[in-house]
Coordinates of C-alpha atoms and ligand atoms in Angstrom, one line a residue:
Chain Z
M1 CA -18.6 -42.0 0.4
N2 CA -18.9 -41.6 4.1
E3 CA -20.0 -43.9 6.5
N4 CA -23.7 -43.8 7.9
P5 CA -23.1 -41.6 11.1
L6 CA -26.6 -42.5 12.6
P7 CA -26.8 -46.5 11.3
S8 CA -29.7 -47.2 14.1
I9 CA -31.9 -44.2 12.7
I10 CA -31.2 -43.8 9.2
P11 CA -31.7 -46.3 6.7
D12 CA -28.2 -46.9 4.4
K13 CA -30.4 -46.6 1.7
E14 CA -31.6 -43.5 3.4
W15 CA -28.0 -42.0 3.8
K16 CA -27.1 -42.4 0.1
K17 CA -29.8 -40.6 -1.4
I18 CA -29.3 -37.6 1.1
Q19 CA -26.0 -37.8 0.4
R20 CA -26.3 -37.5 -3.3
M21 CA -28.5 -35.1 -2.8
L22 CA -26.0 -33.0 -1.1
S23 CA -23.2 -33.5 -3.8
K24 CA -25.2 -32.8 -6.3
R25 CA -26.6 -29.5 -5.4
S26 CA -23.1 -28.3 -4.6
L27 CA -20.1 -29.4 -7.0
W28 CA -17.0 -27.5 -6.6
M29 CA -15.1 -27.6 -10.0
I30 CA -11.4 -27.3 -10.6
H31 CA -10.8 -26.9 -14.7
F32 CA -8.0 -28.5 -16.0
C33 CA -7.1 -25.7 -19.2
T34 CA -5.0 -27.5 -21.4
G35 CA -6.0 -26.6 -25.0
C36 CA -9.4 -24.8 -25.7
G37 CA -12.1 -24.4 -22.8
A38 CA -9.8 -20.7 -21.2
M39 CA -12.2 -18.9 -23.6
E40 CA -15.4 -21.2 -22.5
M41 CA -15.6 -21.2 -18.7
P42 CA -16.0 -17.1 -18.2
P43 CA -19.3 -16.9 -19.9
V44 CA -20.4 -20.2 -17.7
M45 CA -19.2 -19.1 -14.5
T46 CA -20.3 -14.9 -14.9
S47 CA -23.3 -13.3 -15.6
R48 CA -24.0 -15.3 -19.2
Y49 CA -24.9 -18.4 -17.9
D50 CA -24.0 -18.2 -13.8
M51 CA -23.7 -21.6 -13.4
E52 CA -23.6 -21.0 -9.6
R53 CA -27.4 -21.0 -9.5
F54 CA -26.8 -25.3 -9.1
G55 CA -24.3 -24.6 -6.7
I56 CA -20.9 -25.0 -9.1
I57 CA -18.3 -23.0 -8.2
P58 CA -14.8 -22.6 -9.3
M59 CA -12.1 -24.3 -6.6
A60 CA -8.6 -23.3 -6.6
T61 CA -7.3 -26.4 -5.4
P62 CA -8.1 -30.3 -5.8
R63 CA -8.4 -31.2 -2.4
Q64 CA -11.5 -28.6 -2.3
A65 CA -13.0 -30.0 -5.3
D66 CA -15.3 -32.6 -6.6
L67 CA -15.5 -31.7 -10.2
L68 CA -12.3 -31.7 -12.4
L69 CA -13.0 -30.7 -15.8
V70 CA -10.8 -31.9 -17.9
T71 CA -10.4 -29.3 -21.4
G72 CA -8.9 -29.9 -24.5
Y73 CA -6.3 -32.1 -25.7
V74 CA -4.1 -34.3 -23.0
A75 CA -0.6 -34.2 -23.5
T76 CA 2.0 -36.9 -22.2
K77 CA 3.4 -35.0 -19.9
T78 CA -0.2 -32.9 -18.8
L79 CA -1.5 -36.5 -18.2
K80 CA 0.6 -37.3 -14.9
R81 CA -0.4 -34.0 -13.5
I82 CA -4.1 -34.8 -14.3
V83 CA -3.8 -38.0 -12.4
R84 CA -1.9 -36.4 -9.9
V85 CA -5.0 -33.6 -9.7
Y86 CA -7.8 -36.3 -9.6
E87 CA -5.9 -38.8 -6.9
Q88 CA -5.9 -35.3 -4.5
M89 CA -9.6 -34.8 -4.9
Q90 CA -11.3 -36.3 -2.0
D91 CA -14.2 -38.6 -2.8
P92 CA -16.9 -38.9 -4.6
K93 CA -15.4 -37.1 -7.2
Y94 CA -16.1 -36.5 -11.1
V95 CA -14.8 -36.1 -14.1
I96 CA -16.1 -34.1 -16.9
A97 CA -14.2 -34.6 -20.6
F98 CA -14.6 -31.5 -22.5
G99 CA -14.1 -31.5 -26.2
S100 CA -13.6 -33.9 -28.8
C101 CA -9.6 -34.7 -28.1
P102 CA -9.9 -36.5 -24.7
I103 CA -12.5 -38.6 -26.1
N104 CA -11.0 -40.1 -29.4
G105 CA -7.9 -37.5 -30.1
G106 CA -9.1 -35.3 -32.1
I107 CA -7.6 -33.8 -34.5
Y108 CA -4.3 -34.8 -32.7
W109 CA -5.0 -38.5 -33.9
D110 CA -2.1 -39.6 -35.2
S111 CA 0.1 -36.8 -33.0
Y112 CA 3.2 -38.4 -31.2
N113 CA 2.7 -36.7 -27.9
I114 CA -0.7 -36.4 -27.3
I115 CA -3.2 -39.5 -25.3
K116 CA -6.3 -40.4 -27.3
R117 CA -8.4 -41.8 -25.0
L118 CA -8.7 -40.1 -21.4
D119 CA -10.6 -42.8 -19.9
K120 CA -8.4 -45.4 -20.7
Y121 CA -6.4 -43.4 -17.5
I122 CA -8.9 -42.3 -15.3
P123 CA -12.5 -42.7 -15.5
V124 CA -14.8 -40.2 -17.0
D125 CA -18.5 -39.5 -15.9
M126 CA -19.5 -36.9 -19.0
Y127 CA -18.1 -36.3 -22.4
I128 CA -19.1 -32.7 -24.2
A129 CA -18.2 -33.6 -28.0
G130 CA -17.3 -30.7 -30.3
C131 CA -14.3 -28.8 -31.1
M132 CA -15.1 -26.7 -29.3
P133 CA -18.1 -26.6 -27.4
R134 CA -20.0 -24.1 -27.1
P135 CA -21.4 -22.9 -23.2
E136 CA -24.9 -24.2 -23.5
A137 CA -22.7 -27.3 -24.0
I138 CA -21.1 -27.0 -20.8
M139 CA -24.3 -25.9 -18.9
D140 CA -26.0 -29.1 -20.6
A141 CA -23.3 -30.8 -19.3
F142 CA -23.1 -30.2 -16.0
L143 CA -27.4 -30.5 -15.3
K144 CA -27.0 -33.9 -17.1
L145 CA -24.1 -34.7 -14.4
M146 CA -26.7 -33.6 -11.5
K147 CA -29.0 -35.7 -13.2
D148 CA -26.6 -38.8 -13.3
I149 CA -25.4 -38.5 -9.9
D150 CA -29.0 -38.3 -8.5
E151 CA -29.7 -41.2 -10.0
G152 CA -26.6 -43.1 -9.1
K153 CA -25.2 -44.2 -12.7
A154 CA -21.9 -41.0 -12.2
N155 CA -19.6 -43.9 -9.9
G156 CA -16.7 -43.1 -12.1
W157 CA -14.7 -42.6 -8.1
M158 CA -15.8 -46.3 -7.9
R159 CA -14.6 -47.9 -11.0
Y160 CA -11.1 -45.9 -10.0
R161 CA -11.3 -47.8 -7.0
K162 CA -12.3 -51.0 -8.1
Y163 CA -10.0 -51.6 -11.0
Y164 CA -7.4 -49.2 -9.8
D165 CA -4.6 -51.9 -11.1
Q166 CA -6.2 -51.7 -14.8
Y167 CA -6.0 -47.9 -14.7
R168 CA -2.4 -47.9 -13.6
R169 CA -0.7 -50.4 -15.1
N170 CA -2.4 -48.1 -18.2
Q171 CA -0.8 -45.1 -16.7
M172 CA 2.3 -46.7 -16.5
R173 CA 2.2 -47.9 -19.8
I174 CA 3.0 -43.4 -20.4
F175 CA 5.2 -42.4 -18.1
K176 CA 7.6 -44.9 -18.3
R177 CA 8.6 -43.2 -14.5
W178 CA 6.6 -42.2 -12.1
D179 CA 8.7 -39.1 -10.8
E180 CA 10.2 -37.0 -13.3
Chain C
M1 CA -28.8 -25.0 42.1
V2 CA -28.5 -27.6 39.7
T3 CA -31.5 -26.5 37.1
D4 CA -30.6 -22.9 37.2
W5 CA -27.0 -24.2 35.7
L6 CA -28.7 -26.9 33.3
I7 CA -30.8 -24.0 32.3
H8 CA -27.8 -21.5 31.8
A9 CA -25.7 -24.3 29.8
G10 CA -29.0 -25.2 27.6
L11 CA -29.4 -21.2 26.3
V12 CA -25.2 -21.0 25.8
A13 CA -25.9 -23.6 24.2
L14 CA -29.1 -22.4 21.7
Y15 CA -27.0 -18.9 21.2
L16 CA -24.2 -20.8 19.7
F17 CA -25.6 -23.3 17.6
L18 CA -28.5 -19.8 16.8
A19 CA -25.2 -18.0 16.2
M20 CA -23.7 -20.8 13.5
V21 CA -26.8 -21.0 11.7
I22 CA -27.1 -17.0 11.5
G23 CA -23.4 -17.2 9.9
L24 CA -24.3 -19.9 7.4
L25 CA -27.5 -17.4 6.3
F26 CA -25.4 -14.8 6.5
M27 CA -22.7 -16.4 3.7
G28 CA -25.7 -17.1 2.0
I29 CA -27.5 -14.3 1.6
A30 CA -24.0 -12.2 0.8
R31 CA -23.2 -15.1 -1.8
K32 CA -27.3 -14.2 -3.9
I33 CA -26.7 -10.5 -3.4
T34 CA -23.0 -10.1 -4.5
A35 CA -24.4 -12.4 -7.8
R36 CA -27.2 -9.4 -7.8
I37 CA -25.3 -7.2 -7.6
Q38 CA -23.2 -8.7 -10.6
N39 CA -26.3 -9.3 -12.5
R40 CA -27.0 -13.1 -11.7
V41 CA -29.0 -15.3 -10.9
G42 CA -27.1 -16.0 -7.7
P43 CA -27.5 -19.4 -5.9
P44 CA -30.5 -19.9 -3.0
I45 CA -29.6 -18.2 -0.1
Y46 CA -29.6 -22.1 1.8
Q47 CA -26.8 -23.1 -0.6
N48 CA -24.2 -23.1 2.2
F49 CA -26.0 -25.7 4.1
L50 CA -25.9 -27.5 1.5
D51 CA -22.4 -27.7 1.0
L52 CA -21.9 -27.6 4.8
G53 CA -23.8 -31.1 4.9
K54 CA -21.8 -32.2 1.8
L55 CA -18.4 -31.2 2.8
L56 CA -18.9 -33.4 6.4
A57 CA -20.3 -36.1 4.2
K58 CA -17.4 -36.3 2.4
K59 CA -14.9 -39.1 2.6
T60 CA -11.5 -37.6 3.5
N61 CA -7.9 -39.2 3.7
I62 CA -5.7 -35.9 3.8
K63 CA -3.0 -37.0 6.0
H64 CA -0.3 -34.6 7.2
N65 CA 0.1 -34.5 11.0
W66 CA -1.4 -34.6 14.6
I67 CA -1.2 -30.7 14.0
F68 CA -3.1 -30.2 10.6
D69 CA -5.9 -32.3 12.2
F70 CA -6.2 -30.7 15.3
A71 CA -5.9 -27.0 13.6
P72 CA -10.1 -26.6 12.7
L73 CA -10.9 -27.9 15.7
F74 CA -8.7 -25.2 17.4
G75 CA -10.0 -21.9 14.9
L76 CA -13.9 -23.6 15.8
G77 CA -13.6 -23.6 19.7
G78 CA -11.4 -20.2 19.8
V79 CA -14.7 -19.1 17.8
L80 CA -17.1 -20.5 19.7
L81 CA -15.0 -19.0 23.3
I82 CA -15.2 -15.3 21.8
L83 CA -18.6 -16.2 20.9
A84 CA -19.5 -16.7 24.6
Y85 CA -17.7 -13.9 25.6
L86 CA -19.6 -11.2 23.4
P87 CA -23.0 -10.6 24.5
M88 CA -25.7 -11.3 21.8
G89 CA -28.9 -9.4 22.1
G90 CA -27.7 -8.1 25.4
Y91 CA -27.4 -11.7 26.9
I92 CA -24.1 -12.1 28.6
M93 CA -22.9 -15.9 29.0
L94 CA -19.1 -15.3 30.0
S95 CA -18.0 -12.1 31.8
G96 CA -15.2 -10.7 33.6
Q97 CA -13.6 -7.6 34.7
G98 CA -11.4 -5.8 31.8
D99 CA -12.9 -8.4 29.5
L100 CA -12.4 -5.9 27.1
I101 CA -9.0 -6.2 27.0
L102 CA -9.2 -10.2 27.3
L103 CA -11.4 -9.8 24.2
L104 CA -8.3 -8.4 22.2
Y105 CA -6.3 -11.5 23.3
I106 CA -8.5 -13.8 22.6
L107 CA -9.5 -12.5 19.1
A108 CA -6.2 -14.0 18.0
I109 CA -7.0 -17.1 19.6
P110 CA -9.0 -19.4 16.0
A111 CA -6.7 -17.3 13.5
L112 CA -3.5 -18.1 15.1
G113 CA -4.7 -21.8 15.6
F114 CA -5.8 -21.4 12.1
A115 CA -2.3 -20.4 10.7
L116 CA -0.8 -23.0 12.7
G117 CA -3.1 -25.9 11.0
S118 CA -2.2 -24.8 7.5
G119 CA 2.0 -24.0 8.2
A120 CA 1.7 -27.6 9.6
S121 CA 0.7 -28.8 6.1
G122 CA 4.1 -27.5 4.4
N123 CA 1.9 -26.2 1.1
P124 CA 4.0 -22.6 -0.2
N125 CA 0.9 -21.6 -0.5
A126 CA -0.4 -21.8 2.4
G127 CA 2.8 -19.9 4.1
V128 CA 2.1 -17.4 1.9
G129 CA -1.4 -16.8 3.1
V130 CA -0.5 -17.1 7.0
M131 CA 2.4 -15.0 6.2
R132 CA 0.0 -12.2 4.4
A133 CA -2.9 -12.8 7.2
L134 CA -0.4 -12.1 10.0
T135 CA 0.2 -8.6 8.4
L136 CA -2.9 -7.9 7.7
M137 CA -3.5 -8.3 11.1
L138 CA -0.9 -6.5 12.3
S139 CA -2.0 -3.0 10.3
Y140 CA -6.0 -3.6 11.2
E141 CA -4.8 -3.8 14.7
M142 CA -3.8 -0.3 14.6
P143 CA -6.6 1.6 14.2
F144 CA -9.0 -0.6 16.1
L145 CA -6.7 -0.2 19.4
I146 CA -7.1 3.3 18.8
V147 CA -10.5 3.0 18.5
I148 CA -11.0 0.8 22.0
L149 CA -9.4 2.8 23.3
S150 CA -10.9 5.9 22.9
L151 CA -14.6 3.9 24.1
M152 CA -12.5 2.8 27.2
I153 CA -11.9 6.7 27.8
F154 CA -15.1 7.9 26.9
Y155 CA -17.7 5.4 28.9
N156 CA -14.8 5.1 31.9
T157 CA -14.9 1.6 31.8
A158 CA -13.1 -1.8 30.6
S159 CA -15.8 -4.2 30.9
L160 CA -18.3 -4.7 28.0
S161 CA -21.1 -5.6 30.5
V162 CA -20.7 -2.0 32.0
L163 CA -20.3 -0.6 28.4
L164 CA -23.6 -2.2 27.5
Q165 CA -25.3 -1.0 29.9
K166 CA -23.8 2.8 29.4
Q167 CA -24.5 3.0 26.6
M168 CA -28.6 1.8 27.1
N169 CA -28.7 4.7 29.8
Y170 CA -27.1 7.2 27.4
L171 CA -26.1 7.1 24.0
W172 CA -25.0 4.5 21.4
G173 CA -20.9 4.7 20.8
I174 CA -22.0 5.5 17.3
A175 CA -23.7 8.6 18.2
A176 CA -21.3 9.7 20.9
L177 CA -18.0 8.8 18.5
P178 CA -18.9 8.6 15.2
I179 CA -15.3 9.4 14.1
S180 CA -14.3 6.4 15.7
A181 CA -16.7 4.3 14.8
L182 CA -15.9 5.1 11.1
A183 CA -12.2 4.2 11.6
A184 CA -14.2 0.4 13.4
D185 CA -15.7 0.1 11.0
I186 CA -12.7 0.3 8.0
A187 CA -10.3 -2.0 10.4
L188 CA -13.6 -4.1 10.2
Q189 CA -13.3 -5.3 6.8
G190 CA -9.8 -6.3 7.2
M191 CA -10.8 -8.3 10.0
M192 CA -13.7 -10.3 7.9
A193 CA -11.0 -10.5 5.2
E194 CA -13.2 -8.8 2.6
K195 CA -12.6 -7.2 -0.7
P196 CA -10.2 -5.1 -0.9
F197 CA -8.4 -6.7 1.9
D198 CA -8.9 -10.5 1.2
I199 CA -5.5 -10.9 0.6
P200 CA -4.8 -13.7 2.8
I201 CA -7.9 -16.1 0.6
A202 CA -6.8 -14.7 -2.5
P203 CA -7.9 -17.6 -5.2
H204 CA -6.1 -16.9 -7.9
E205 CA -3.1 -15.7 -7.0
I206 CA -2.2 -18.3 -4.1
A207 CA -4.8 -20.6 -5.1
S208 CA -7.0 -20.0 -1.3
G209 CA -3.8 -19.4 0.8
P210 CA -3.9 -20.8 4.4
L211 CA -7.0 -22.9 2.8
V212 CA -5.3 -25.0 0.0
E213 CA -4.5 -28.1 1.9
F214 CA -7.8 -28.6 3.6
G215 CA -10.1 -30.7 1.8
G216 CA -13.6 -32.4 3.3
K217 CA -14.5 -32.5 6.7
Y218 CA -11.6 -30.2 7.4
L219 CA -13.4 -27.8 4.9
G220 CA -16.5 -28.4 6.6
L221 CA -15.3 -27.4 10.1
L222 CA -13.3 -24.5 8.7
M223 CA -16.4 -23.2 7.3
L224 CA -18.2 -23.4 9.9
Y225 CA -15.5 -21.6 11.7
S226 CA -15.8 -18.7 9.2
A227 CA -19.6 -18.8 9.6
G228 CA -19.0 -17.9 13.3
S229 CA -16.5 -15.6 12.6
I230 CA -19.1 -13.3 10.3
V231 CA -21.3 -13.6 13.5
V232 CA -18.2 -12.3 16.3
E233 CA -16.9 -9.7 14.0
T234 CA -20.2 -8.4 13.4
S235 CA -21.3 -8.5 17.0
L236 CA -18.1 -7.2 17.9
F237 CA -19.1 -3.6 16.8
V238 CA -22.7 -3.6 17.1
D239 CA -21.1 -4.2 20.4
L240 CA -19.1 -1.6 20.8
F241 CA -21.0 1.3 18.9
L242 CA -24.7 0.3 18.6
G243 CA -25.1 -1.0 22.1
G244 CA -25.3 -4.4 21.5
G245 CA -28.9 -3.9 19.8
I246 CA -30.4 -3.4 23.5
V247 CA -33.7 -1.4 23.0
L248 CA -35.4 -2.7 26.2
N249 CA -33.8 -2.9 29.3
P250 CA -33.8 -6.3 30.6
T251 CA -34.5 -5.4 34.3
V252 CA -37.4 -4.0 33.8
Y253 CA -38.7 -6.4 31.1
G254 CA -37.2 -9.7 31.9
T255 CA -37.8 -12.4 29.4
L256 CA -39.5 -10.6 26.6
A257 CA -36.8 -7.3 26.3
Y258 CA -34.2 -10.5 25.5
F259 CA -36.5 -11.4 22.5
V260 CA -37.0 -8.0 21.7
N261 CA -33.5 -7.6 22.3
Y262 CA -32.0 -10.5 20.2
L263 CA -34.2 -9.5 17.0
V264 CA -33.0 -5.6 17.7
W265 CA -28.7 -7.8 17.4
L266 CA -29.9 -9.6 14.5
A267 CA -31.3 -6.8 12.5
L268 CA -28.1 -4.8 13.6
I269 CA -25.5 -7.2 12.8
F270 CA -27.5 -7.7 9.3
V271 CA -27.0 -3.8 8.6
V272 CA -23.2 -4.0 9.5
W273 CA -22.8 -6.8 7.5
M274 CA -24.2 -5.7 4.3
I275 CA -22.5 -2.6 4.0
A276 CA -19.3 -5.2 4.1
I277 CA -20.9 -7.1 1.1
F278 CA -21.7 -4.3 -0.9
V279 CA -17.9 -2.8 -0.3
N280 CA -16.9 -6.1 -0.8
A281 CA -18.9 -6.7 -4.6
V282 CA -17.2 -3.8 -6.3
F283 CA -13.5 -3.0 -4.8
P284 CA -10.8 -5.2 -6.7
R285 CA -8.2 -6.4 -4.6
F286 CA -5.2 -4.4 -2.2
R287 CA -1.8 -6.0 -2.2
I288 CA -0.1 -6.8 0.9
E289 CA 2.3 -3.8 1.4
Q290 CA -1.1 -1.3 -0.1
A291 CA -3.2 -2.8 2.7
F292 CA -0.7 -2.1 5.3
K293 CA 0.3 1.6 4.3
F294 CA -3.5 2.1 3.7
Y295 CA -4.2 0.8 7.0
W296 CA -1.6 2.7 9.1
K297 CA -2.7 5.8 7.3
W298 CA -6.1 6.8 6.9
P299 CA -8.4 4.8 9.6
T300 CA -5.3 5.4 11.9
V301 CA -5.5 8.8 11.7
I302 CA -9.2 8.7 11.8
A303 CA -9.0 6.8 14.8
I304 CA -6.9 8.9 16.3
A305 CA -9.3 12.1 15.7
G306 CA -11.9 10.1 17.4
L307 CA -9.7 9.5 20.2
V308 CA -8.4 13.2 20.6
Q309 CA -12.7 13.5 20.3
A310 CA -13.3 11.5 23.0
Y311 CA -10.4 12.6 25.2
V312 CA -11.7 16.0 25.0
M313 CA -15.0 15.7 25.8
S314 CA -14.7 13.0 28.6
V315 CA -11.8 15.7 30.5
F316 CA -12.2 19.1 29.0
L317 CA -16.2 19.2 28.2
G318 CA -17.4 16.9 31.3
V319 CA -19.2 14.6 29.3
V320 CA -19.6 11.3 31.4
P321 CA -22.1 9.3 30.2
Ligands
LIG1 S1 -11.2 -30.2 -28.8 FE1 -10.6 -28.8 -30.8 S2 -10.8 -26.9 -29.5 FE2 -10.3 -28.3 -27.9 S3 -8.0 -28.8 -27.4 FE3 -9.1 -29.8 -29.2 S4 -8.9 -29.6 -30.7 FE4 -8.4 -28.0 -29.6

């Protein structure tokens, strides 16, 4: 997070609280639809469930987004793109893994080119289980994530900084080469 | 002497700050109203303040080159300069002879600064977006220039303050030249890049175009920039056609007139903004060549009709405001 601009006036603890309050109320989301999810996101965005009332709006580029939604299975080829998207986002950033595939592989458990746990490669703050989860589940996940951010529990981006070497080692085990 | 200067500087700062606040509030109201039109609940109207706070509080580690760093400041500075030239509720901060023509030049500064920065990022989407923005500018400037010309012929001045004075004494521009006002309002829709002319920042086609590489603090500054531009564009229309919202003569009523005029101006720019938002909420998007063809066809014809009307009225019928 950003440094405190006025350390003499606002105590550091208050500053953190303000920042958490702000980033909770305006989560800008980028969704990386790999498998499912392209059918569940539209009702969440439009008038049926309307996530904009919580300040969550879809964004077009990772530079502007705070929340990455990885929906569905993650192929080894997709994983590189996901990591790239994740690293282009600005701190603080949050990740929601959507569906049972990023949790443990789902029905692609013994597939040769699907990774099993997304959490080994990028830090995940919230899981939505289900194959495929309904829009209500997505809304629920958003609200729980907002609560977690408020309590300071959603700190995957800090974990990524701290254990960067381990994450990078796991990623390189899949990629072999970074530039292809 | 010094105190006069200080009071003036303080008032300018207050007006510019209020313009930013009004712009952000208008963006929030627009989101709420669009949501209600689409049968949604929509965010609270202060949502854009939260967004701005979040963006400015984010850590930003985007590195391209110094032009990229400079661009948001350039855009924001340009918008503040234009705001200082536009009378808001009759309070004139900067003015000069022929500032209507000067205004046409400085209206391009923020857009060009913004284009410079997004071009410097080297992202192909940004390049496409900038190209579209410049083409769109070329298309709406055509009717807009003709409209300005007819105003200048009718009111026989190229100075914004004299224009306001004459509108206050005689008749508002929208009543005297309704055809030109219609053309100007259509051009305004393109100037604000609202639908059906939001071609430069089409999020679903070119990933929000020129904005594509901006994030964090840069995006926060650009949000302030667009908040300022909303006030610039709506206020431009109000100053040209609705008499700048001046209902009480400041030389007669003094400070009270400034208050009342400011409130009237605020109501009028709100109405102009609402027209743009209602059109925005129900229309899909043009392609760039369609927008170009549209602008050089219909609004231009309407603007030329307005020009003929202004010419006939002032030269043949001898109407002198
Ligand atoms: S969670 Fe189910 S629906 Fe979604 S990608 Fe995996 S298998 Fe497909």
